[in-house]
mmCIF file of C-alpha atoms in Angstrom:
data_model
loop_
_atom_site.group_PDB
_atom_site.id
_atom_site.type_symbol
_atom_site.label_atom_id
_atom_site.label_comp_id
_atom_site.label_asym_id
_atom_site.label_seq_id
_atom_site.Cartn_x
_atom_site.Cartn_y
_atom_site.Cartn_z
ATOM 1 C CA UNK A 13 -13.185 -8.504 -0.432
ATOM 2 C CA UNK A 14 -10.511 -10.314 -2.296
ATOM 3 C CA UNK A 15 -7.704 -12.229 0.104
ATOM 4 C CA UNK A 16 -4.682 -12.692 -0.708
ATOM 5 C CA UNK A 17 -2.208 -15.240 1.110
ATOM 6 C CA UNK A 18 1.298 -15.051 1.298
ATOM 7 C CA UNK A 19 4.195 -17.060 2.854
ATOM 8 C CA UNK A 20 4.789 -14.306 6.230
ATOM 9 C CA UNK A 21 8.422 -14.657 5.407
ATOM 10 C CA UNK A 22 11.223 -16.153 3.500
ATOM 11 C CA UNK A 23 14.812 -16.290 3.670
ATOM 12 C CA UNK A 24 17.508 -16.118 0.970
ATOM 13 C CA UNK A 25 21.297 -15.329 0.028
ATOM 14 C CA UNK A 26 22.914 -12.942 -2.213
ATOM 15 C CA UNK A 27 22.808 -14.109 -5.810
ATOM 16 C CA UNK A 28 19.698 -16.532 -5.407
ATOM 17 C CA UNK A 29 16.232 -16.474 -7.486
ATOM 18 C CA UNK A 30 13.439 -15.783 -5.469
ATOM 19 C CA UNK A 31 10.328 -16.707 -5.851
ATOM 20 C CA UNK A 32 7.218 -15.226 -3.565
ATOM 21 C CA UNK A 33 4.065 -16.724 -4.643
ATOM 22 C CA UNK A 34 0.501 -15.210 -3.789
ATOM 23 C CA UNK A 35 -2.254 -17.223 -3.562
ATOM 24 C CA UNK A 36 -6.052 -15.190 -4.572
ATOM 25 C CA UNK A 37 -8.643 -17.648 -5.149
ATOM 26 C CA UNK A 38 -11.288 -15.174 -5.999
ATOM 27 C CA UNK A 39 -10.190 -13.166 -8.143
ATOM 28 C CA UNK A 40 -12.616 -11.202 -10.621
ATOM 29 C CA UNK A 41 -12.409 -11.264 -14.362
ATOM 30 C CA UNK A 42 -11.499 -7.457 -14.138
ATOM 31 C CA UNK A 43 -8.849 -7.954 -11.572
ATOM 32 C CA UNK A 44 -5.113 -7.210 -11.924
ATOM 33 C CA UNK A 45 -2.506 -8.583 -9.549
ATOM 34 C CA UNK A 46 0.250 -6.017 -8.322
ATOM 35 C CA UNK A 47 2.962 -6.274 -6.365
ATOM 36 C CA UNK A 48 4.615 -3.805 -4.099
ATOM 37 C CA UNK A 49 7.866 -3.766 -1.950
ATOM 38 C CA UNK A 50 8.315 -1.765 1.035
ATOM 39 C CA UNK A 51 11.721 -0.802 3.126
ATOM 40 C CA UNK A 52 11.748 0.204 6.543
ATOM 41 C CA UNK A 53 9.978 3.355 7.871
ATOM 42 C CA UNK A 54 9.191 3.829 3.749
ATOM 43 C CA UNK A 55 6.014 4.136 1.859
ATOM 44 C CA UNK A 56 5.867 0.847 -0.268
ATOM 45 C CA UNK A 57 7.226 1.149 -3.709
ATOM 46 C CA UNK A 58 5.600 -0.351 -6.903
ATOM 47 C CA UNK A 59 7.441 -3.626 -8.758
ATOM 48 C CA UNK A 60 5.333 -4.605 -10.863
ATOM 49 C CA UNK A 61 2.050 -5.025 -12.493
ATOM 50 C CA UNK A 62 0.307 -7.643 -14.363
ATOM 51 C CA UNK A 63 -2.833 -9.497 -16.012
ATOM 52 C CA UNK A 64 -1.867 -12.993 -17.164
ATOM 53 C CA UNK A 65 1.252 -15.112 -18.634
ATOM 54 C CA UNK A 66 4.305 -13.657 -17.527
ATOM 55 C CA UNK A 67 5.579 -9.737 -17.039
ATOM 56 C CA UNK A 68 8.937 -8.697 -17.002
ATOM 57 C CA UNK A 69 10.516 -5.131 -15.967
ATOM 58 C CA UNK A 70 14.072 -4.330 -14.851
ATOM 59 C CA UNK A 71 13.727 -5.629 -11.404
ATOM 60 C CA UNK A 72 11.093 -8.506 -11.135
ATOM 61 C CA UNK A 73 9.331 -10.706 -13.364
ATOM 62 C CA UNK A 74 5.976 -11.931 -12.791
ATOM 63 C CA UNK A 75 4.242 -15.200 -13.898
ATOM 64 C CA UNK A 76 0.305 -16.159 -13.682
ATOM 65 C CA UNK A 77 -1.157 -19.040 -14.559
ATOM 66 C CA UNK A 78 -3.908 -19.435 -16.730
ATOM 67 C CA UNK A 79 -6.353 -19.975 -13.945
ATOM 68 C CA UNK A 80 -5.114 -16.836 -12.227
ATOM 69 C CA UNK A 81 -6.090 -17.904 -9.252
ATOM 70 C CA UNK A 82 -2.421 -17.832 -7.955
ATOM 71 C CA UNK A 83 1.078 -15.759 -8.627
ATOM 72 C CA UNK A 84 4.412 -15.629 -8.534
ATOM 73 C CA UNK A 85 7.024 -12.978 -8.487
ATOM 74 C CA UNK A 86 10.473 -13.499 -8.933
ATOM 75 C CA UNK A 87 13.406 -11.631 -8.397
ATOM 76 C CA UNK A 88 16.339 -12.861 -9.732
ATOM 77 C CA UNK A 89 20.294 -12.390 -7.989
ATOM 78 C CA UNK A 90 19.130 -10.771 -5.150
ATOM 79 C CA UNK A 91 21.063 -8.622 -3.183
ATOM 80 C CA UNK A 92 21.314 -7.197 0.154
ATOM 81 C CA UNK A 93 19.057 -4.460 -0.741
ATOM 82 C CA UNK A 94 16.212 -6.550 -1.489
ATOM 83 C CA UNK A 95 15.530 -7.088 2.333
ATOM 84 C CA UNK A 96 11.901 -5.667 2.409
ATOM 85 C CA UNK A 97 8.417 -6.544 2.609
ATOM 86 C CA UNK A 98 6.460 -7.642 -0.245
ATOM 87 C CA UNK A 99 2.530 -7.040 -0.768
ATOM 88 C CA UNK A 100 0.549 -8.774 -3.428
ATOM 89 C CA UNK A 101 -2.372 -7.303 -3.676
ATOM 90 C CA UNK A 102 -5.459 -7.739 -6.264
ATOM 91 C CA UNK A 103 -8.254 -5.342 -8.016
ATOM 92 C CA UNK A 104 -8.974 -2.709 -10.575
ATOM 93 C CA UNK A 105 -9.740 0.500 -10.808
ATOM 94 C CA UNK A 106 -13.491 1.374 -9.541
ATOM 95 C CA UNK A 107 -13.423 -1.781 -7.344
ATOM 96 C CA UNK A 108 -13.178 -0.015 -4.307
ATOM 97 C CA UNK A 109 -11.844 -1.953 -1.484
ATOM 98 C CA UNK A 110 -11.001 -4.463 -3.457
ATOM 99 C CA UNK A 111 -8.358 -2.278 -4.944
ATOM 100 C CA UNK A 112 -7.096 -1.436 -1.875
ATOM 101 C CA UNK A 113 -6.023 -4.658 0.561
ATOM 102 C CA UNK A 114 -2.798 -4.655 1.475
ATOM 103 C CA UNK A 115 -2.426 -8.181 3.456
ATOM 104 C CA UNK A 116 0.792 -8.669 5.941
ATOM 105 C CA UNK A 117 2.823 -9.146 2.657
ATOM 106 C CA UNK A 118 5.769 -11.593 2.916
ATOM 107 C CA UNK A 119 9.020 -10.193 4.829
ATOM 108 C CA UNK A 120 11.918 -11.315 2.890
ATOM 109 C CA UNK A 121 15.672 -11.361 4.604
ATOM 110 C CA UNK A 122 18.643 -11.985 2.634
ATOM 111 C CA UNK A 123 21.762 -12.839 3.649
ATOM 112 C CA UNK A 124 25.228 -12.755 2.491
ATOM 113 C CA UNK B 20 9.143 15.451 -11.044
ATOM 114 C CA UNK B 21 8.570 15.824 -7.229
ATOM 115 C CA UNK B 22 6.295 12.905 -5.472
ATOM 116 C CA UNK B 23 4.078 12.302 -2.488
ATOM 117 C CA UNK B 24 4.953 14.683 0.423
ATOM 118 C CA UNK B 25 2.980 14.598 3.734
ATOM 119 C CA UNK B 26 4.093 16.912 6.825
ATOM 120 C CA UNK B 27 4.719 16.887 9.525
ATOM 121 C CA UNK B 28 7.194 13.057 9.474
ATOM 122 C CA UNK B 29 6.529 13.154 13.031
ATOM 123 C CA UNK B 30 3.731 14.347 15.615
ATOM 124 C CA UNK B 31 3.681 13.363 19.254
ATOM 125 C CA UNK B 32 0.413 14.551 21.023
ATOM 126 C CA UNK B 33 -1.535 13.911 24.272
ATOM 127 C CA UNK B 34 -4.475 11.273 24.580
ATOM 128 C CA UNK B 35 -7.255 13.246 23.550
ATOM 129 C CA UNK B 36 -5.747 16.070 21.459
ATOM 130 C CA UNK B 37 -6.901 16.404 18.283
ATOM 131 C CA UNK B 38 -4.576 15.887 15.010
ATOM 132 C CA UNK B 39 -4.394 16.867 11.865
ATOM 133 C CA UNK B 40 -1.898 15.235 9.012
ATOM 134 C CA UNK B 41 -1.624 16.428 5.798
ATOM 135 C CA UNK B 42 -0.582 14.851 2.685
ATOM 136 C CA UNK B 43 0.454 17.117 -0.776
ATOM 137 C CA UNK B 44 -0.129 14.665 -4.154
ATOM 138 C CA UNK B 45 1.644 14.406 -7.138
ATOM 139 C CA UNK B 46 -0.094 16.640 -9.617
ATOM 140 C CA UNK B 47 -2.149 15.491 -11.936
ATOM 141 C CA UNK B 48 -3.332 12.377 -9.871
ATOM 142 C CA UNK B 49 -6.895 12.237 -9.452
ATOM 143 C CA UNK B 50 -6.770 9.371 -6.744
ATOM 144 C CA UNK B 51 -5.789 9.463 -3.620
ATOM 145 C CA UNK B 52 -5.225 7.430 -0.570
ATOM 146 C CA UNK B 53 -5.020 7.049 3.208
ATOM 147 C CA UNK B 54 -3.575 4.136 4.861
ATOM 148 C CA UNK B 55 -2.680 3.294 8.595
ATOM 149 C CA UNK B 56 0.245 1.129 9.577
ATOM 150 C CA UNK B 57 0.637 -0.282 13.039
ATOM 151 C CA UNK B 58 4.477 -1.105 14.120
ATOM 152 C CA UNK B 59 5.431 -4.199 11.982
ATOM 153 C CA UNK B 60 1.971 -4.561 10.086
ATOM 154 C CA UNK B 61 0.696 -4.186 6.945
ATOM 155 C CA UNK B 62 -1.025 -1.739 5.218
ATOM 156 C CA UNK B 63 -4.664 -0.891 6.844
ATOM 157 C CA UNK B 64 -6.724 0.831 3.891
ATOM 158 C CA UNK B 65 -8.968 4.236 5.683
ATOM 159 C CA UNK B 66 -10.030 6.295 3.040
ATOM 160 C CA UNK B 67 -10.081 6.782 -0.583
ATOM 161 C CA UNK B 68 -10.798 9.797 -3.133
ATOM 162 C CA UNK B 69 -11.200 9.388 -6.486
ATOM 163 C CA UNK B 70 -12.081 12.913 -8.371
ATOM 164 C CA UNK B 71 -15.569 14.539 -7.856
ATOM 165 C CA UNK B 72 -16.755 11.291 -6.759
ATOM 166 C CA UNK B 73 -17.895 10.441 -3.310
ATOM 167 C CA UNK B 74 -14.722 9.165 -1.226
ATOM 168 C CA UNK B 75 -14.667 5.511 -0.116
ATOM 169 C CA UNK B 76 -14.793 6.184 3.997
ATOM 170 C CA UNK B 77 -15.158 2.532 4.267
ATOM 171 C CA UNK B 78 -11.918 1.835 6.095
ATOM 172 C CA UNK B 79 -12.180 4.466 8.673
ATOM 173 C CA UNK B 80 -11.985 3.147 12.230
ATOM 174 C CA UNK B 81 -14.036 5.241 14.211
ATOM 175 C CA UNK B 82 -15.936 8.695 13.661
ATOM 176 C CA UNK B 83 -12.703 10.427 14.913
ATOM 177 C CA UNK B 84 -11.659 9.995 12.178
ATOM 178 C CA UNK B 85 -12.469 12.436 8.892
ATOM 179 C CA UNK B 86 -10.266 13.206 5.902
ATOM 180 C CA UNK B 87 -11.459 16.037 3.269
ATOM 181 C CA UNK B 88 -9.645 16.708 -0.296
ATOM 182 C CA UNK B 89 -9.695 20.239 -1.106
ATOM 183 C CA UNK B 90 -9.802 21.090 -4.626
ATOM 184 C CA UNK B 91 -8.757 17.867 -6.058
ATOM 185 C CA UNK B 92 -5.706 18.300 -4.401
ATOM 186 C CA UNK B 93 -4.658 18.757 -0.877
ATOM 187 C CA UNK B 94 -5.768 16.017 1.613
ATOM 188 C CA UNK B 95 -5.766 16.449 5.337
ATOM 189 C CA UNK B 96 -6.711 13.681 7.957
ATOM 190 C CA UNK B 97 -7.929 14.731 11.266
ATOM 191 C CA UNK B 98 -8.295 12.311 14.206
ATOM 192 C CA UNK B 99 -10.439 13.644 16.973
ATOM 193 C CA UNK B 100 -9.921 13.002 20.338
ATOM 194 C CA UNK B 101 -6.551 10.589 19.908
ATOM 195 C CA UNK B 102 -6.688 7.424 21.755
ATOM 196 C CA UNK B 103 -3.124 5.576 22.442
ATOM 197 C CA UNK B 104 -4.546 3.142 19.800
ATOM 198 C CA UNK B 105 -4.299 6.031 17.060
ATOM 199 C CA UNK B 106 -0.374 5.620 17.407
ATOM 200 C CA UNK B 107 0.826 4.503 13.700
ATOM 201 C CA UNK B 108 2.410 5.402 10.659
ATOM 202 C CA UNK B 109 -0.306 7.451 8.604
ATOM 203 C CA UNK B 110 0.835 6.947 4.955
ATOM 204 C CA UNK B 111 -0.623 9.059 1.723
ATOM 205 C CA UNK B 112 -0.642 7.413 -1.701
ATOM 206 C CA UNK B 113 -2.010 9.219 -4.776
ATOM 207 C CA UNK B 114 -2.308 7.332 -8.464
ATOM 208 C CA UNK B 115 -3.675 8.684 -11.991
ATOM 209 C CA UNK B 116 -6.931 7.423 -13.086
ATOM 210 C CA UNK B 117 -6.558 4.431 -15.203
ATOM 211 C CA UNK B 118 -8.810 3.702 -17.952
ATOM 212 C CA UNK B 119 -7.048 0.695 -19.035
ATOM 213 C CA UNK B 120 -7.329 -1.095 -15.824
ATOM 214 C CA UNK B 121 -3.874 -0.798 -15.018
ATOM 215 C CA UNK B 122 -2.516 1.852 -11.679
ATOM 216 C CA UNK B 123 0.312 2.299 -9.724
ATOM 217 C CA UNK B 124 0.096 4.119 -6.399
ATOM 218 C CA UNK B 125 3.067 6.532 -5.286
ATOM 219 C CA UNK B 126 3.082 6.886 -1.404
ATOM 220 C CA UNK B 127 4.382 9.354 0.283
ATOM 221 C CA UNK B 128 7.143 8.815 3.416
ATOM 222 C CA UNK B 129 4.224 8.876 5.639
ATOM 223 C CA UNK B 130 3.703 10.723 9.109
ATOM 224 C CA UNK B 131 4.552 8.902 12.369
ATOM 225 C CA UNK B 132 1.961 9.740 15.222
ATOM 226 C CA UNK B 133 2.797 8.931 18.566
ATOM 227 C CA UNK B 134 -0.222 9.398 21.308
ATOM 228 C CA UNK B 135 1.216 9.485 25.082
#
């Protein structure tokens, strides 16, 4: 299966960058890296999706290095709100389990 | 458009009742997911449907356990016999099929099972 390996937990303030970076030595030529975020007693909630280089949507950017073996997703000013738990998780379609490992993710807290 | 929806949010039941949790797709997805979460764990993968094909039971703890997908729709997941240990969040996810290599999975709010 593919592992992923996060920080368990960060801490931040309001108006800070910040950067949770996922560590997935194995991953397969076919493999995409996605990222979820998940609020208490919620379902997790997509963020973002990518391949390689860098992705950017409305509330995250993501950057992988050319080796892929490693990324990094950052979310820039957070806020109060952000105070969730973040899964990284890696695989494709018609992977199978792969697809579908959800580690411990990384519990973020931020404060004012 | 209306999302995931599972019923019922909450089921207590005695140690060795049988359950049986049901989880309503978006429409149009042809993929669709199970997943277990233990009080402040992650996600714990349990079964997985993907159109005609055969599901993934892979991640199914026990033969207690069973899920069925009726019509490419409607999922329900019965546990057999509950155990205290079967006490968890039971959370539904359902995705389109990607050809491009690219998904995104849409969860539902889940169903909390408590087994006394």
């Amino acid at each position: 299966l593919a592992k992923t390996t996060q920080p368990i937990s960060m801490d931040s303030y309001e108006g800070q960058e910040v950067n949770i970076t996922c560590s997935h030595n194995n991953i397969a030529t076919n493999d995409y890296i996605t990222w979820y975020q998940q609020f208490p007693s919620q379902g997790p909630r997509f963020i973002i999706q990518g391949y390689k280089t860098k992705v950017t949507n409305e509330v995250a950017s993501l950057f992988i290095p050319a080796d892929r073996k490693s990324s990094t997703l950052s979310l820039p000013r957070v806020s109060l709100s952000d105070t969730a738990v973040y899964y990284c998780l890696v695989g494709a379609p018609n992977t199978g389990r792969r697809a579908l490992t959800f580690g411990s993710g990384t519990r973020l807290q931020v404060q004012p | 458009g209306a999302g995931v929806s599972q019923s019922p949010s909450n089921k207590v039941t005695e140690k060795g009742k049988d359950v049986e949790l049901r989880c309503d797709p978006i429409s149009g997805h042809t993929a669709l997911y199970w997943y277990r979460q233990s009080l402040g764990q992650g996600l714990e993968f349990l079964i997985y449907f993907q159109g005609n094909s055969a599901p993934d039971k892979s991640g199914l703890p026990s033969d207690r356990f069973s899920a069925e997908r009726t019509g490419g729709s409607v999922s329900t997941l019965t546990i057999q016999r509950t155990q205290q240990e079967d006490s968890a969040v039971y959370l539904c996810a359902s995705s389109l099929e990607s050809t491009s290599g690219t998904y995104e999975q849409y969860f539902g709010p889940g169903t909390r099972l408590t087994v006394t």
